[in-house]
Amino acid sequence: MKGLRFERIGRDRYYNVVFHIGSTYIPVSDDTIEELKNQSLLTPERFLDLLVDRVGYSSYLKDQIRTELKSSGDPVTQITVLQGAIRDL
């Protein structure tokens, strides 16, 4: 599947949520999810910067997030969808 998305894979596990970048995924800590939820009302551009900073813990992952975002359609719309999705996790 193309694009960026969050997926809850369970509860009471070390990682309960993964972040998909195309067909790759990154485990995301509960602390990071809570921080993103608390900041989910930022503008899409600022939320993207926060997301890339918190989830992309290496320069490779940061580049992959931005590349996938550019290749999967309208970046602002996709970030807005991610902001709504993070609130529902």
Coordinates of C-alpha atoms in Angstrom, one line a residue:
M1 CA 0.0 0.0 0.0
K2 CA 1.3 3.4 -0.9
G3 CA 1.3 6.4 1.4
L4 CA 1.8 7.1 5.1
R5 CA -0.5 5.7 7.8
F6 CA -0.6 4.7 11.4
E7 CA -1.8 1.3 12.5
R8 CA -2.6 0.0 16.0
I9 CA -1.3 -3.5 16.2
G10 CA -2.3 -4.2 19.8
R11 CA -2.4 -3.1 23.4
D12 CA -0.1 -3.7 26.4
R13 CA 2.8 -4.5 24.1
Y14 CA 6.2 -2.8 23.9
Y15 CA 5.1 -1.1 20.6
N16 CA 1.3 -0.8 20.1
V17 CA 1.4 1.3 17.0
V18 CA 3.4 1.1 13.7
F19 CA 3.8 3.9 11.2
H20 CA 3.7 2.7 7.6
I21 CA 5.9 4.3 4.9
G22 CA 4.7 2.6 1.8
S23 CA 5.3 -1.1 2.4
T24 CA 7.8 -0.5 5.2
Y25 CA 6.8 0.2 8.8
I26 CA 8.4 1.7 11.9
P27 CA 7.3 0.9 15.5
V28 CA 6.2 4.0 17.4
S29 CA 6.3 4.3 21.2
D30 CA 3.2 5.3 23.2
D31 CA 5.1 8.4 24.3
T32 CA 5.6 9.5 20.7
I33 CA 2.0 8.8 19.9
E34 CA 0.8 10.9 22.9
E35 CA 3.1 13.8 21.8
L36 CA 1.8 13.6 18.3
K37 CA -1.8 13.5 19.5
N38 CA -1.2 16.6 21.7
Q39 CA 0.2 18.5 18.7
S40 CA -2.3 17.2 16.1
L41 CA -3.9 20.6 15.7
L42 CA -0.7 22.2 14.3
T43 CA -0.7 23.4 10.7
P44 CA 0.0 20.5 8.4
E45 CA 3.5 21.8 7.6
R46 CA 4.5 22.1 11.3
F47 CA 2.9 18.7 12.1
L48 CA 5.0 17.1 9.3
D49 CA 8.1 18.6 10.7
L50 CA 7.2 17.2 14.2
L51 CA 6.3 13.8 12.7
V52 CA 9.5 13.5 10.7
D53 CA 11.5 14.5 13.7
R54 CA 9.9 12.1 16.2
V55 CA 9.2 9.1 14.0
G56 CA 12.2 9.4 11.6
Y57 CA 15.0 8.6 14.0
S58 CA 17.6 8.4 11.2
S59 CA 18.3 10.5 8.2
Y60 CA 17.3 7.6 6.0
L61 CA 13.9 7.3 7.6
K62 CA 13.4 11.0 7.4
D63 CA 14.1 11.0 3.7
Q64 CA 11.8 8.0 3.2
I65 CA 8.9 9.7 4.9
R66 CA 9.3 12.9 2.8
T67 CA 9.8 10.8 -0.4
E68 CA 6.7 8.7 0.2
L69 CA 4.7 11.8 1.0
K70 CA 5.7 13.5 -2.3
S71 CA 5.0 10.3 -4.4
S72 CA 1.6 9.5 -2.9
G73 CA -0.4 12.6 -3.9
D74 CA -1.3 15.9 -2.3
P75 CA 1.1 16.2 0.8
V76 CA -1.2 18.6 2.7
T77 CA -4.2 16.4 2.4
Q78 CA -2.2 13.3 3.4
I79 CA -0.8 15.1 6.5
T80 CA -4.3 16.3 7.4
V81 CA -5.5 12.7 7.2
L82 CA -2.6 11.6 9.4
Q83 CA -3.5 14.3 12.0
G84 CA -7.1 13.0 12.2
A85 CA -5.9 9.4 12.3
I86 CA -3.5 10.1 15.2
R87 CA -6.3 11.5 17.3
D88 CA -8.3 8.2 16.9
L89 CA -5.5 5.9 18.0

